[in-house]
Amino acid sequence: MRPDPRPVPTQTGPAQTGPAQTVRSTCPYCGVGCGVILTPDRAGGLSVSGDPDHPANFGRLCSKGSALAETVGLDGRLLAPQVFGQAAGWDVALEVVAKRFARTIAAHGPDSVALYVSGQMLTEDYYVANKLAKGYWGTANIDTNSRLCMASSVAGHRRAFGSDTVPGQYEDLELADLVVLVGSNLAWCHPVLYQRLCAARAARPEMRVVVVDPRRTATCEIADLHLAIAPGGDIALFNALLAEVESTRRTNPGFLRHVTGAGAAFAAARAGDPAGAGLSPADLRGFLDLWTGTQKVVTVYSQGVNQSSQGTDTVNAILNCHLATGRIGRPGMGPFSVTGQPNAMGGREVGGMANMLACHLQIENPAHRAAVQGFWASPAMPDKPGLKAVDMFRAVGEGRIKAIWIIHTNPVASMPEADLVAAALRACPFVVVQDVMAGTDTARLAHVLLPATAWAEKAGTVTNSERRISRQRAVLSAPGQARDDWRILADVARRMGWGAAFGWQSPAEVFAEHAALSGVAGALGSDFDISDHAGISQAAYEALAPVTWPANARRRGGRFFGEGRFHTPDGKGRMLAVAARVDAAGGLPFRLNTGRSRDHWHTMTRTGQSPRLSSHMAEPFLELHPQDAADLGVVPADLVELSNRFGRVILRALVTDRVAPGQPFAPIHWTGETAPSGRVDLLVPANPDQISGQPDSKAARVSLRKFTARWYGYAVAAADFRPDCAYWAKARVRGGWRVELAAEQAPLDWVTHARGLFGLHDAEVASVTDTGRGLARVAFHLDGRLLAALFVGPEPVALARDQLAARLGETAPQEVLAGRSRADRPDPGPAVCACLNVGLNTIRAAIEAGRALSVTALGDVLGAGTSCGSCRPDLAALIGRHRPKQAAE
Ligand code: SF4
């Protein structure tokens, strides 16, 4: 057992007993798994800083991690159980859930119920959920939103390695001479890992970076070579690479003795058509020469690879190249899947997916099933995989699943064919939602709502993308009646009659059991064995330092497979013959790519609370190539309607050549709460990879057309409000909200309309309207202080938006109506550097004046990019765009 040797005190005593002192914990967003130091204040808030001693981030944080303190407020929190729309006590709520699930199982069998969980859950919570579903309900119908994120990596790992093992560690990116980033916008989606890569590159300028991505993302700022690959062209590219490895005799014959399937894989690679990658011959040749000529290569891949109907084959195409050359499991070498979610890895470790057993054991293997069932002494154990996410919600829609319990995820917003998921849940006889927030799109469809503790209120462990297990520690008291997830699940299990098996008193006891089970798995040959921690005491758990698995008497940490031993029955790795498949175009002219934006996380239930994070991209947008925009008659800031057979979405046009013609891109974050017409996942067909079950989230075929509204509006308000019009998108600002609006019908009277919109029936009003030109400006105030304002025009209104939002609560109604910036406060424009709130206009002015012509100089002059560094790629791009002509020559 390794206690945490670092000096910051950690919480002691039973979990969830109240506010703690300063603690070391973990950021709850992406799979980098950065360590944070949290200090509570006396008002229920926090200060947050990067943990300088955490081996994932060494003190760094990105914009999201830096703004964590702004997300712990109680606005919108679910604070008490609700049963059939009525507030209820825990006893009633737990009894209803236990009885309904027991009754459903008794009447329709175990496969009539399901759990849909989340990579946001802690390992301990995940362990309890998986034990309840598989060992006690007797169904493998437990799946997770991680299915949408990295299931193809899991499947590819298991096919090649015999186990779901990430071979390397983060430091391999720093030690490599060539880092290839495939379908990974690391700069935005794993920003601290990107910062580590940038620092390594600065220290060793000879290091090379290649980005393989149809989009020119922020990550390309560091790339020596950007391969703007054709969508779905990755298999063609890596097959071309494998064929090149073979034809130039760059294989590693010694390592290939530990691998089977090489002959078939080489033959399939030779038969492939490199033209399918859609690259110029020069770019393709440059990449092949660089990869084959460099020994220390790390290939990082993420959602661009995984979220594909050919995701698993794509993963194996990448793994093939590393296996053929033996570039795996050694310093600076290896394939590296980076996970999107904070605890996707922990979920995999406990077996919290429909096709997995606990501790990386296999559900299809009778000996594995018997071992887990024996350890749990459980009454049941399914002998076949359950329904993966897409099939699970289809089964709900078809009435085969009659009771579903959804924990910490929002499938009505995030699943493909999202409106069909909503319809399925509406028709489901019993829906339980356990969450932190009360008003999510999914929570609105629940029969029972169970309030859970949030990130800073609960204790447990998470595992990051490099297999490092870190403690998350509670630092704030649980508000209202919120309870920890493991405890809620265990309480239901106890009420279903399984008290002895679910009798833990703390997450430490759950972790101790999980670690003990991993020892059983290790004896069966599993890679995941953390039996060092079996029976861990409460005190040791509280003091646990970050530890990389495996952690057992035979092996502690390190890399996998460098010595050529795999977890297959014969101990050999597997190369797979894979072939690129050309998907049917589907008739509609545009292929919609989806992904994340820099400062938001998933469906924004947390990051949406931060004005800083909301200022970078304040509304849902569509990156659209200038040629496409011209063809559609769209100019920047117009609204664009996207449609297909699943529905219609309206997004703001962001015209840019970052995307290729015909391949627009839209972020996934907006929901019915924040922008009902911006829910892009409703357009994504549930077209899963046949092996992994992961949906093809980057290939929705859509039609586009300019959306022409009768009027466009911009509103600011101190109090929340919900518009009712064709397009609206809401974002937090300090002291209130800013909202973009557009509608197809104009009201008769703008003042009356604005009163109703804001619900300000008694406030004083000032207004200027020009009916003939379709212009209106209406401001409401109380005692001269601005409460809300609405600006309307026949075109998207041009205003100093942030400046006007900053006027909330101020006394200058006439200046507000004039839409003017304050003379002493020039409009900085939308924030580029979210940490220091440096806006686009400010940065542009400094560049155009020649005052700052490098990212470092922008930091010196304005402070931009000097905190978390997430905006540094954006700053570099702005310098390139706005550099004065003579300075560029
Ligand atoms: Fe959190 Fe950012 Fe670190 Fe990811 S990179 S864990 S979002 S601080």
mmCIF file of N, CA and C in Angstrom, residues 183 213-217 229 231 303-304 307 590-596 621-623 642 651 658-660 662-668 680-681 684 696-702:
data_model
loop_
_atom_site.group_PDB
_atom_site.id
_atom_site.type_symbol
_atom_site.label_atom_id
_atom_site.label_comp_id
_atom_site.label_asym_id
_atom_site.label_seq_id
_atom_site.Cartn_x
_atom_site.Cartn_y
_atom_site.Cartn_z
ATOM 1 N N GLY A 183 -7.591 11.423 -35.484
ATOM 2 C CA GLY A 183 -8.959 11.685 -35.006
ATOM 3 C C GLY A 183 -8.968 12.193 -33.587
ATOM 4 N N ASP A 213 -6.646 14.228 -39.537
ATOM 5 C CA ASP A 213 -7.991 14.697 -39.192
ATOM 6 C C ASP A 213 -8.579 15.413 -40.402
ATOM 7 N N PRO A 214 -9.821 15.136 -40.763
ATOM 8 C CA PRO A 214 -10.419 15.863 -41.878
ATOM 9 C C PRO A 214 -10.483 17.370 -41.627
ATOM 10 N N ARG A 215 -10.573 17.770 -40.360
ATOM 11 C CA ARG A 215 -10.631 19.190 -40.018
ATOM 12 C C ARG A 215 -9.238 19.718 -39.683
ATOM 13 N N ARG A 216 -9.026 20.986 -39.956
ATOM 14 C CA ARG A 216 -7.804 21.622 -39.472
ATOM 15 C C ARG A 216 -8.106 22.167 -38.066
ATOM 16 N N THR A 217 -7.911 21.318 -37.073
ATOM 17 C CA THR A 217 -8.297 21.672 -35.708
ATOM 18 C C THR A 217 -7.198 22.508 -35.051
ATOM 19 N N ILE A 229 -7.375 13.986 -44.010
ATOM 20 C CA ILE A 229 -7.807 12.693 -44.566
ATOM 21 C C ILE A 229 -9.277 12.734 -44.968
ATOM 22 N N PRO A 231 -13.005 11.561 -44.806
ATOM 23 C CA PRO A 231 -13.741 10.913 -43.707
ATOM 24 C C PRO A 231 -13.787 9.398 -43.936
ATOM 25 N N GLN A 303 -11.808 9.964 -30.428
ATOM 26 C CA GLN A 303 -13.169 9.784 -30.965
ATOM 27 C C GLN A 303 -13.238 9.765 -32.496
ATOM 28 N N GLY A 304 -12.317 10.453 -33.159
ATOM 29 C CA GLY A 304 -12.339 10.433 -34.617
ATOM 30 C C GLY A 304 -12.131 9.041 -35.179
ATOM 31 N N GLN A 307 -15.548 6.714 -33.046
ATOM 32 C CA GLN A 307 -16.964 6.990 -33.364
ATOM 33 C C GLN A 307 -17.221 6.751 -34.847
ATOM 34 N N PHE A 590 -24.574 16.698 -47.572
ATOM 35 C CA PHE A 590 -23.513 17.058 -46.620
ATOM 36 C C PHE A 590 -23.292 15.935 -45.605
ATOM 37 N N ARG A 591 -22.011 15.758 -45.227
ATOM 38 C CA ARG A 591 -21.660 14.780 -44.205
ATOM 39 C C ARG A 591 -21.310 15.566 -42.944
ATOM 40 N N LEU A 592 -22.159 15.464 -41.940
ATOM 41 C CA LEU A 592 -21.987 16.256 -40.722
ATOM 42 C C LEU A 592 -21.039 15.558 -39.751
ATOM 43 N N ASN A 593 -19.976 16.259 -39.401
ATOM 44 C CA ASN A 593 -19.027 15.807 -38.394
ATOM 45 C C ASN A 593 -19.430 16.436 -37.058
ATOM 46 N N THR A 594 -19.365 15.700 -35.979
ATOM 47 C CA THR A 594 -19.707 16.273 -34.668
ATOM 48 C C THR A 594 -18.538 16.096 -33.711
ATOM 49 N N GLY A 595 -18.505 16.921 -32.679
ATOM 50 C CA GLY A 595 -17.412 16.816 -31.705
ATOM 51 C C GLY A 595 -17.606 17.805 -30.568
ATOM 52 N N ARG A 596 -16.496 18.218 -29.989
ATOM 53 C CA ARG A 596 -16.562 19.075 -28.795
ATOM 54 C C ARG A 596 -16.030 20.459 -29.105
ATOM 55 N N PHE A 621 -22.971 26.204 -33.026
ATOM 56 C CA PHE A 621 -22.515 26.751 -34.308
ATOM 57 C C PHE A 621 -22.226 25.620 -35.285
ATOM 58 N N LEU A 622 -22.119 26.033 -36.528
ATOM 59 C CA LEU A 622 -21.807 25.099 -37.608
ATOM 60 C C LEU A 622 -20.606 25.639 -38.363
ATOM 61 N N GLU A 623 -19.497 24.907 -38.317
ATOM 62 C CA GLU A 623 -18.356 25.276 -39.149
ATOM 63 C C GLU A 623 -18.701 24.870 -40.581
ATOM 64 N N LEU A 642 -30.226 22.482 -40.607
ATOM 65 C CA LEU A 642 -29.753 21.162 -41.001
ATOM 66 C C LEU A 642 -30.917 20.207 -40.839
ATOM 67 N N LEU A 651 -28.428 26.184 -36.518
ATOM 68 C CA LEU A 651 -27.150 26.555 -35.909
ATOM 69 C C LEU A 651 -26.636 27.844 -36.537
ATOM 70 N N ARG A 658 -11.395 25.770 -42.139
ATOM 71 C CA ARG A 658 -10.925 24.666 -41.274
ATOM 72 C C ARG A 658 -11.575 23.348 -41.667
ATOM 73 N N VAL A 659 -12.795 23.451 -42.220
ATOM 74 C CA VAL A 659 -13.475 22.226 -42.670
ATOM 75 C C VAL A 659 -13.423 22.146 -44.177
ATOM 76 N N ALA A 660 -13.518 20.939 -44.688
ATOM 77 C CA ALA A 660 -13.495 20.742 -46.135
ATOM 78 C C ALA A 660 -14.898 20.993 -46.697
ATOM 79 N N GLY A 662 -18.373 20.324 -48.081
ATOM 80 C CA GLY A 662 -19.265 19.168 -47.923
ATOM 81 C C GLY A 662 -19.156 18.477 -46.583
ATOM 82 N N GLN A 663 -18.268 18.980 -45.691
ATOM 83 C CA GLN A 663 -18.051 18.310 -44.401
ATOM 84 C C GLN A 663 -18.201 19.297 -43.239
ATOM 85 N N PRO A 664 -19.385 19.858 -43.043
ATOM 86 C CA PRO A 664 -19.546 20.800 -41.931
ATOM 87 C C PRO A 664 -19.354 20.095 -40.593
ATOM 88 N N PHE A 665 -19.069 20.897 -39.590
ATOM 89 C CA PHE A 665 -18.826 20.366 -38.238
ATOM 90 C C PHE A 665 -19.699 21.125 -37.253
ATOM 91 N N ALA A 666 -20.253 20.379 -36.272
ATOM 92 C CA ALA A 666 -21.044 21.026 -35.215
ATOM 93 C C ALA A 666 -20.709 20.394 -33.865
ATOM 94 N N PRO A 667 -20.630 21.202 -32.806
ATOM 95 C CA PRO A 667 -20.395 20.657 -31.467
ATOM 96 C C PRO A 667 -21.665 20.048 -30.875
ATOM 97 N N ILE A 668 -21.469 19.206 -29.861
ATOM 98 C CA ILE A 668 -22.558 18.356 -29.350
ATOM 99 C C ILE A 668 -23.217 18.884 -28.072
ATOM 100 N N VAL A 680 -27.679 18.597 -31.876
ATOM 101 C CA VAL A 680 -27.243 17.975 -33.131
ATOM 102 C C VAL A 680 -27.355 16.453 -33.106
ATOM 103 N N ASP A 681 -27.325 15.851 -31.914
ATOM 104 C CA ASP A 681 -27.364 14.379 -31.889
ATOM 105 C C ASP A 681 -28.699 13.807 -32.362
ATOM 106 N N VAL A 684 -28.076 12.421 -35.812
ATOM 107 C CA VAL A 684 -27.069 11.371 -36.017
ATOM 108 C C VAL A 684 -27.759 10.012 -36.053
ATOM 109 N N ASP A 696 -21.793 5.661 -35.092
ATOM 110 C CA ASP A 696 -21.018 6.405 -36.090
ATOM 111 C C ASP A 696 -21.411 7.875 -35.964
ATOM 112 N N SER A 697 -20.842 8.575 -35.007
ATOM 113 C CA SER A 697 -21.337 9.911 -34.653
ATOM 114 C C SER A 697 -20.791 11.017 -35.534
ATOM 115 N N LYS A 698 -19.949 10.680 -36.486
ATOM 116 C CA LYS A 698 -19.312 11.725 -37.282
ATOM 117 C C LYS A 698 -19.701 11.635 -38.760
ATOM 118 N N ALA A 699 -20.814 11.024 -39.041
ATOM 119 C CA ALA A 699 -21.122 10.791 -40.444
ATOM 120 C C ALA A 699 -22.607 10.910 -40.746
ATOM 121 N N ALA A 700 -23.304 11.837 -40.088
ATOM 122 C CA ALA A 700 -24.734 12.003 -40.398
ATOM 123 C C ALA A 700 -24.874 12.718 -41.739
ATOM 124 N N ARG A 701 -25.669 12.169 -42.627
ATOM 125 C CA ARG A 701 -25.939 12.852 -43.891
ATOM 126 C C ARG A 701 -27.065 13.862 -43.649
ATOM 127 N N VAL A 702 -26.866 15.091 -44.092
ATOM 128 C CA VAL A 702 -27.861 16.137 -43.845
ATOM 129 C C VAL A 702 -27.998 17.035 -45.070
#
